[in-house]
Tab-separated table of C-alpha atoms in Angstrom:
chain	number	residue	atom	x	y	z
G	1	MET	CA	127.034	175.070	75.643
G	2	ASN	CA	123.828	173.164	73.955
G	3	ALA	CA	124.322	171.402	70.949
G	4	PRO	CA	122.379	172.391	67.801
G	5	THR	CA	120.251	169.351	67.664
G	6	GLU	CA	119.309	169.758	71.727
G	7	SER	CA	118.657	173.370	71.170
G	8	ALA	CA	116.439	172.762	67.796
G	9	GLY	CA	114.554	170.261	70.075
G	10	ARG	CA	113.859	172.235	73.044
G	11	LEU	CA	112.677	175.424	70.327
G	12	SER	CA	110.185	172.755	68.916
G	13	ARG	CA	109.310	171.722	72.091
G	14	ALA	CA	109.003	175.733	73.415
G	15	ARG	CA	106.576	176.112	70.452
G	16	ALA	CA	104.536	173.808	70.700
G	17	ALA	CA	104.108	174.636	74.537
G	18	THR	CA	103.271	178.077	73.476
G	19	ALA	CA	100.724	176.528	71.220
G	20	ALA	CA	99.263	174.668	73.631
G	21	ALA	CA	99.015	177.828	76.300
G	22	GLY	CA	96.928	179.464	73.951
G	23	LEU	CA	99.738	182.151	73.174
G	24	ASP	CA	101.228	183.597	69.473
G	25	ALA	CA	104.879	183.991	70.364
G	26	LEU	CA	107.174	183.740	73.181
G	27	LEU	CA	109.825	186.434	73.175
G	28	VAL	CA	112.674	185.913	75.521
G	29	THR	CA	115.522	188.324	76.431
G	30	PRO	CA	118.898	187.737	77.834
G	31	GLY	CA	118.976	185.316	80.586
G	32	PRO	CA	118.867	181.730	81.286
G	33	ASP	CA	115.759	181.175	79.537
G	34	LEU	CA	117.540	182.284	76.268
G	35	ALA	CA	120.110	179.991	76.978
G	36	TYR	CA	118.693	177.050	77.453
G	37	LEU	CA	116.126	177.859	74.675
G	38	THR	CA	119.457	178.316	72.097
G	39	GLY	CA	122.424	178.381	74.061
G	40	TYR	CA	123.243	181.953	73.270
G	41	ASP	CA	124.594	183.514	76.573
G	42	ALA	CA	124.207	186.898	74.938
G	43	ILE	CA	124.796	189.985	77.716
G	44	ALA	CA	121.927	192.039	79.166
G	45	LEU	CA	122.342	195.420	77.547
G	46	GLU	CA	120.042	198.713	77.373
G	47	ARG	CA	119.559	197.487	74.004
G	48	LEU	CA	117.049	195.198	72.403
G	49	THR	CA	117.577	191.554	72.012
G	50	CYS	CA	114.986	189.552	71.595
G	51	LEU	CA	114.057	185.644	70.320
G	52	LEU	CA	111.213	185.211	69.153
G	53	VAL	CA	109.307	181.630	69.133
G	54	PRO	CA	106.039	181.868	67.116
G	55	ALA	CA	103.170	179.619	67.971
G	56	VAL	CA	103.277	178.548	64.063
G	57	GLY	CA	106.610	179.243	61.937
G	58	ASP	CA	109.960	179.581	62.573
G	59	PRO	CA	111.849	181.176	65.390
G	60	SER	CA	114.087	184.358	64.987
G	61	ILE	CA	115.933	186.547	66.866
G	62	VAL	CA	116.367	190.236	66.609
G	63	VAL	CA	119.853	191.605	67.674
G	64	PRO	CA	121.533	195.336	67.708
G	65	LEU	CA	123.108	195.812	64.952
G	66	LEU	CA	126.624	195.704	66.964
G	67	GLU	CA	125.341	192.758	68.813
G	68	ALA	CA	124.662	190.771	65.014
G	69	PRO	CA	128.403	189.114	64.531
G	70	ALA	CA	128.602	187.512	67.724
G	71	ALA	CA	124.827	186.434	67.575
G	72	ALA	CA	125.754	184.476	64.101
G	73	ALA	CA	129.039	183.212	66.003
G	74	SER	CA	127.015	182.118	68.996
G	75	PRO	CA	125.121	178.339	69.040
G	76	ILE	CA	121.882	180.712	66.930
G	77	GLY	CA	124.028	180.679	63.705
G	78	ASP	CA	124.376	176.842	64.173
G	79	LEU	CA	120.471	176.874	64.362
G	80	GLY	CA	120.495	178.907	61.321
G	81	LEU	CA	117.497	181.186	63.116
G	82	ALA	CA	116.996	184.009	60.973
G	83	ILE	CA	118.820	186.861	62.362
G	84	HIS	CA	117.165	190.513	62.558
G	85	PRO	CA	119.755	193.150	63.288
G	86	TRP	CA	118.856	197.102	64.314
G	87	ALA	CA	120.744	199.829	64.335
G	88	GLU	CA	120.667	202.681	66.794
G	89	THR	CA	118.559	204.721	65.302
G	90	ASP	CA	115.665	202.121	64.540
G	91	ASP	CA	113.241	201.203	66.583
G	92	PRO	CA	113.311	197.708	67.813
G	93	TYR	CA	110.461	197.076	69.584
G	94	ALA	CA	108.644	198.727	66.587
G	95	LEU	CA	110.459	195.246	64.650
G	96	VAL	CA	109.286	192.876	67.067
G	97	ALA	CA	105.751	193.957	67.049
G	98	ALA	CA	106.056	193.826	63.045
G	99	LEU	CA	107.961	190.181	63.173
G	100	VAL	CA	104.247	189.253	65.736
G	101	ALA	CA	102.332	190.916	63.709
G	102	GLY	CA	98.836	189.666	63.806
G	103	ALA	CA	98.998	188.488	67.341
G	104	GLY	CA	96.413	188.593	70.194
G	105	ALA	CA	98.479	187.302	72.742
G	106	VAL	CA	102.514	186.958	74.181
G	107	ALA	CA	104.865	185.400	76.523
G	108	LEU	CA	107.405	187.335	78.170
G	109	ASP	CA	110.064	185.784	79.635
G	110	ASP	CA	109.973	186.275	83.909
G	111	HIS	CA	113.629	187.960	83.640
G	112	MET	CA	112.537	190.936	81.551
G	113	TRP	CA	113.884	193.863	82.134
G	114	ALA	CA	110.472	196.141	83.252
G	115	ALA	CA	111.809	199.246	80.787
G	116	LYS	CA	111.154	196.456	78.306
G	117	VAL	CA	108.388	194.791	78.752
G	118	LEU	CA	106.768	198.263	79.195
G	119	SER	CA	108.047	199.441	75.560
G	120	LEU	CA	106.925	195.965	74.028
G	121	ARG	CA	103.267	197.061	75.717
G	122	ALA	CA	103.677	200.487	74.021
G	123	ALA	CA	104.845	199.010	70.509
G	124	MET	CA	101.853	196.194	71.032
G	125	PRO	CA	98.835	197.780	72.588
G	126	GLY	CA	96.163	195.734	71.319
G	127	VAL	CA	98.426	192.353	72.387
G	128	GLU	CA	97.952	190.358	75.787
G	129	GLN	CA	100.939	190.039	77.573
G	130	HIS	CA	101.644	186.880	79.725
G	131	PRO	CA	104.085	185.649	82.081
G	132	ALA	CA	106.388	183.264	80.376
G	133	GLY	CA	107.231	181.285	83.357
G	134	PRO	CA	104.069	178.815	83.185
G	135	VAL	CA	105.387	177.253	79.179
G	136	ILE	CA	109.290	177.625	79.767
G	137	ARG	CA	109.488	176.032	83.623
G	138	GLU	CA	107.827	172.641	82.194
G	139	LEU	CA	110.565	172.339	79.971
G	140	ARG	CA	113.513	173.473	82.054
G	141	MET	CA	112.553	171.660	85.233
G	142	ARG	CA	112.823	167.907	83.505
G	143	LYS	CA	116.946	167.406	83.332
G	144	THR	CA	118.126	165.950	80.387
G	145	ALA	CA	121.172	163.099	81.390
G	146	GLY	CA	123.282	165.322	80.056
G	147	GLU	CA	122.154	168.247	82.519
G	148	VAL	CA	122.126	166.192	85.258
G	149	ALA	CA	125.899	164.960	84.102
G	150	ALA	CA	126.664	168.706	84.356
G	151	LEU	CA	124.836	169.141	87.926
G	152	ARG	CA	127.021	166.004	88.792
G	153	ALA	CA	130.227	167.835	87.848
G	154	ALA	CA	129.399	171.185	89.646
G	155	GLY	CA	128.367	169.173	92.712
G	156	ALA	CA	131.701	167.144	93.088
G	157	ALA	CA	133.716	170.793	91.966
G	158	ILE	CA	131.714	172.503	95.390
G	159	ASP	CA	132.412	169.483	97.503
G	160	ALA	CA	136.370	170.123	96.467
G	161	VAL	CA	135.892	173.342	98.259
G	162	HIS	CA	134.329	172.256	101.190
G	163	ALA	CA	137.130	169.640	101.619
G	164	ARG	CA	139.655	172.262	102.199
G	165	VAL	CA	137.477	174.863	104.457
G	166	HIS	CA	139.776	173.390	107.188
G	167	GLU	CA	142.334	175.490	105.424
G	168	TRP	CA	141.167	178.807	105.868
G	169	LEU	CA	138.114	178.411	108.981
G	170	VAL	CA	139.953	178.993	112.038
G	171	PRO	CA	139.554	181.014	115.179
G	172	GLY	CA	140.967	184.411	114.787
G	173	ARG	CA	140.020	184.790	111.317
G	174	SER	CA	137.472	186.980	109.902
G	175	GLU	CA	134.568	185.721	108.316
G	176	ARG	CA	135.103	188.275	105.297
G	177	GLU	CA	138.357	186.456	104.975
G	178	VAL	CA	137.529	183.026	105.010
G	179	GLY	CA	135.349	183.901	102.264
G	180	ALA	CA	137.439	184.876	100.412
G	181	ASP	CA	139.966	182.317	100.471
G	182	ILE	CA	136.571	180.401	99.501
G	183	ALA	CA	135.496	182.224	96.746
G	184	GLU	CA	139.478	182.066	95.107
G	185	ALA	CA	139.198	178.017	95.735
G	186	ILE	CA	135.558	177.954	94.164
G	187	LEU	CA	137.188	179.631	91.258
G	188	ALA	CA	140.073	176.646	90.933
G	189	ALA	CA	137.637	173.925	91.380
G	190	GLY	CA	136.300	174.772	88.079
G	191	HIS	CA	133.773	177.164	88.539
G	192	ARG	CA	133.733	180.207	86.150
G	193	ARG	CA	131.951	182.321	88.715
G	194	VAL	CA	130.869	182.629	92.138
G	195	ASP	CA	128.007	182.952	92.787
G	196	PHE	CA	127.546	182.995	96.950
G	197	VAL	CA	129.425	183.013	99.992
G	198	ILE	CA	127.981	182.659	103.352
G	199	VAL	CA	130.131	182.735	105.774
G	200	ALA	CA	127.906	182.590	109.312
G	201	SER	CA	129.572	182.480	112.594
G	202	GLY	CA	127.685	182.245	115.819
G	203	PRO	CA	125.234	184.385	116.186
G	204	ASN	CA	125.343	185.579	112.703
G	205	GLY	CA	124.535	181.633	111.698
G	206	ALA	CA	120.640	182.774	112.784
G	207	SER	CA	120.480	184.736	109.382
G	208	PRO	CA	119.682	182.344	106.801
G	209	HIS	CA	121.390	184.593	104.197
G	210	HIS	CA	124.359	186.147	105.958
G	211	GLU	CA	126.589	186.678	103.625
G	212	VAL	CA	130.515	187.808	105.607
G	213	SER	CA	131.491	190.545	108.079
G	214	GLN	CA	134.319	191.630	109.854
G	215	ARG	CA	132.759	189.175	112.676
G	216	VAL	CA	136.007	187.421	113.911
G	217	ILE	CA	135.865	183.538	114.312
G	218	GLU	CA	136.056	182.665	118.272
G	219	PRO	CA	136.528	179.366	119.723
G	220	GLY	CA	133.725	176.854	119.660
G	221	ASP	CA	131.166	178.861	117.621
G	222	PRO	CA	129.424	176.805	115.089
G	223	VAL	CA	129.461	178.335	111.225
G	224	VAL	CA	127.258	177.743	108.300
G	225	VAL	CA	129.175	177.459	105.354
G	226	ASP	CA	126.991	177.706	102.296
G	227	ILE	CA	128.724	178.150	98.524
G	228	GLY	CA	128.094	177.553	95.133
G	229	GLY	CA	128.717	178.944	91.709
G	230	THR	CA	128.232	178.212	88.035
G	231	MET	CA	130.318	176.173	85.689
G	232	GLY	CA	131.371	176.262	82.419
G	233	SER	CA	128.335	174.307	81.551
G	234	GLY	CA	126.224	177.292	82.883
G	235	TYR	CA	124.681	174.654	85.535
G	236	CYS	CA	125.305	175.906	89.308
G	237	SER	CA	126.492	174.400	92.230
G	238	ASP	CA	125.143	174.919	96.033
G	239	SER	CA	126.230	173.212	98.762
G	240	THR	CA	125.719	173.722	102.990
G	241	ARG	CA	128.148	172.619	105.510
G	242	VAL	CA	127.920	173.447	109.377
G	243	TYR	CA	131.877	173.202	110.854
G	244	SER	CA	132.355	174.064	114.966
G	245	ALA	CA	135.854	175.607	115.200
G	246	GLY	CA	136.299	173.791	118.588
G	247	GLN	CA	133.908	171.966	120.741
G	248	PRO	CA	130.587	173.620	120.118
G	249	HIS	CA	127.751	174.387	123.215
G	250	ALA	CA	125.574	171.603	124.162
G	251	ALA	CA	122.617	173.482	122.988
G	252	PHE	CA	123.891	173.835	119.737
G	253	LEU	CA	124.824	169.871	118.797
G	254	ALA	CA	121.375	169.240	120.504
G	255	ALA	CA	119.608	171.179	117.626
G	256	TYR	CA	122.281	169.686	115.265
G	257	GLN	CA	121.531	166.286	116.031
G	258	VAL	CA	117.699	166.856	115.157
G	259	LEU	CA	118.538	169.073	111.806
G	260	GLN	CA	120.627	165.451	110.504
G	261	ALA	CA	118.134	163.532	110.911
G	262	ALA	CA	115.614	165.555	109.153
G	263	GLN	CA	117.739	166.647	106.039
G	264	GLU	CA	117.924	162.415	106.042
G	265	ALA	CA	114.383	161.784	105.960
G	266	ALA	CA	113.653	164.374	103.477
G	267	CYS	CA	116.242	162.626	101.170
G	268	GLN	CA	115.048	159.206	101.783
G	269	TRP	CA	111.078	160.269	101.054
G	270	ALA	CA	112.250	162.263	97.709
G	271	ARG	CA	111.277	160.009	94.670
G	272	PRO	CA	109.070	159.904	91.714
G	273	GLY	CA	105.119	160.597	92.594
G	274	VAL	CA	105.735	162.035	95.883
G	275	SER	CA	104.538	166.069	96.133
G	276	CYS	CA	107.242	168.892	96.473
G	277	ALA	CA	104.848	169.371	99.784
G	278	SER	CA	105.532	166.129	101.190
G	279	VAL	CA	109.238	166.413	101.194
G	280	ASP	CA	109.078	169.461	102.858
G	281	ALA	CA	106.997	167.588	105.759
G	282	ALA	CA	109.345	164.968	105.918
G	283	ALA	CA	112.299	167.452	107.185
G	284	ARG	CA	109.881	169.516	108.814
G	285	GLU	CA	107.556	166.998	110.735
G	286	VAL	CA	111.288	165.816	112.233
G	287	ILE	CA	112.096	169.404	113.333
G	288	GLU	CA	108.837	170.475	115.207
G	289	ALA	CA	108.478	166.371	116.343
G	290	ALA	CA	111.891	167.710	118.568
G	291	GLY	CA	110.092	171.152	119.489
G	292	TYR	CA	112.297	173.698	116.247
G	293	GLY	CA	109.629	173.998	114.339
G	294	GLU	CA	109.416	177.412	115.239
G	295	LEU	CA	112.737	178.327	114.257
G	296	PHE	CA	112.326	176.814	110.706
G	297	VAL	CA	111.680	179.151	108.870
G	298	HIS	CA	111.971	178.665	105.289
G	299	ARG	CA	111.500	176.417	102.390
G	300	THR	CA	113.110	172.492	102.636
G	301	GLY	CA	114.478	173.614	99.114
G	302	HIS	CA	114.374	174.811	95.375
G	303	GLY	CA	115.073	173.625	92.255
G	304	ILE	CA	118.975	174.103	90.573
G	305	GLY	CA	119.860	174.355	86.913
G	306	LEU	CA	121.020	177.163	84.968
G	307	GLU	CA	119.807	179.547	87.680
G	308	THR	CA	120.568	178.623	91.577
G	309	HIS	CA	116.971	178.980	92.299
G	310	GLU	CA	114.232	177.293	89.768
G	311	ASP	CA	111.323	175.419	90.038
G	312	PRO	CA	110.614	173.102	90.957
G	313	TYR	CA	110.305	174.271	95.241
G	314	ILE	CA	110.293	172.362	97.669
G	315	VAL	CA	107.636	174.113	100.050
G	316	THR	CA	104.209	173.672	101.674
G	317	GLY	CA	101.537	174.013	99.454
G	318	ASN	CA	103.426	172.935	96.128
G	319	ASP	CA	101.239	169.873	94.764
G	320	LEU	CA	103.560	168.938	91.957
G	321	LEU	CA	104.587	164.998	91.625
G	322	LEU	CA	108.383	164.624	91.491
G	323	GLU	CA	109.007	163.105	88.184
G	324	PRO	CA	112.744	161.536	86.999
G	325	GLY	CA	115.465	164.368	85.847
G	326	MET	CA	113.740	166.991	88.594
G	327	ALA	CA	116.914	168.716	90.550
G	328	PHE	CA	116.223	170.427	93.523
G	329	SER	CA	118.301	171.287	97.083
G	330	VAL	CA	117.352	169.501	100.695
G	331	GLU	CA	118.026	172.186	102.700
G	332	PRO	CA	116.072	172.262	106.199
G	333	GLY	CA	117.751	174.638	108.637
G	334	ILE	CA	117.105	175.511	112.407
G	335	TYR	CA	118.432	179.322	113.790
G	336	LEU	CA	118.253	180.688	117.038
G	337	ALA	CA	118.268	184.138	116.922
G	338	GLY	CA	120.974	185.779	119.403
G	339	GLN	CA	123.098	182.256	119.522
G	340	PHE	CA	123.468	179.666	116.412
G	341	GLY	CA	121.909	178.915	113.283
G	342	ALA	CA	122.161	175.264	111.216
G	343	ARG	CA	120.978	174.173	107.549
G	344	ILE	CA	123.078	171.190	105.677
G	345	GLU	CA	122.459	171.046	102.208
G	346	ASP	CA	122.403	168.691	99.265
G	347	ILE	CA	121.767	168.812	95.907
G	348	VAL	CA	119.429	165.680	94.608
G	349	VAL	CA	117.940	164.318	91.171
G	350	CYS	CA	115.011	162.478	91.270
G	351	THR	CA	115.734	158.969	89.782
G	352	ASP	CA	113.312	156.669	88.333
G	353	THR	CA	113.573	154.688	91.862
G	354	GLY	CA	114.188	157.632	94.461
G	355	ALA	CA	117.191	160.523	94.600
G	356	GLU	CA	120.582	160.790	93.787
G	357	ARG	CA	122.591	163.412	95.853
G	358	LEU	CA	125.019	164.983	93.790
G	359	ASN	CA	127.047	166.260	96.842
G	360	HIS	CA	128.669	163.787	99.053
G	361	ARG	CA	130.742	165.711	101.910
G	362	PRO	CA	129.898	164.078	105.195
G	363	ARG	CA	127.147	165.473	107.289
G	364	GLU	CA	127.935	165.361	110.592
G	365	LEU	CA	128.991	168.416	112.650
G	366	VAL	CA	132.772	169.133	111.153
G	367	VAL	CA	134.522	169.711	114.250
G	368	LEU	CA	137.796	171.353	113.515
G	369	GLU	CA	140.474	171.298	116.328
G	370	GLY	CA	143.658	173.674	116.569
């Protein structure tokens, strides 16, 4: 949860960024942007809750009357923001329109439900609507020391789960059974929520976002385990390791050695002043040189923070230069349809001189015997 002074600073920077973008107001509904700006983790409902950050003037929030006590008891109350409650028979969109009267252009948060976007458009027919992503991402993309500490704690928590995978991943058990044990361990390790569990054995590993199935793990199967959750701080974990239920075949081992070298190359290249695209290239060039280029079918990484996937994206064509505080995954993969897949993923944070890995489990193939 944000300290009031931290949220006040974020709101002030959001107001300045809104003005700099030539917009009159920023409108934010429940989701990660609202939590980032205010510390208020409001429930997303059909009833409208909307933070208003004008380019000039003080921010305020519109909430359903029945949510007003919760809003006042949240960090919103500590910030001293004006709370505008609306009753069941009121029109909350007209209320928002009145509070930003005279606006010519507003930015709407990227997670706003389409029904709310359209209702705001109907309530403010002469006002231009713009996505708020370009405004808010510039604030969220550079993590503070406190945010990095939260991500470091999330990394340690998910590492603790990977350290126990050998307890559950054995031949004769299904992916679903192993995944259920992992999900319990994610919560036991300190996460408040399980966000995803991928246990992709044998040929299922060739599907990067396979989850779990009834497939029974067989001796010699390589198994991709990609797991993550959200901590009490609101910050996310995400880490992938590859295990083998006994000795794997030679073709897989050859591909895995290339993959490990590619992931290491990208982590070593990441530093302030290099582009996101160049970090992707550092991994991709190793894989392409070994003849596996067509089997690396996704970007090398994504940003992480209050969301598992956020800016910056480590992908070809993204010329954004890394800066200290930017946190992102480095996760190249090799996928051979019908046979196997492999991916190694660490979360890293750009420092003043390079990049700090936040995951520390072994990156070598983990062969589980017996």
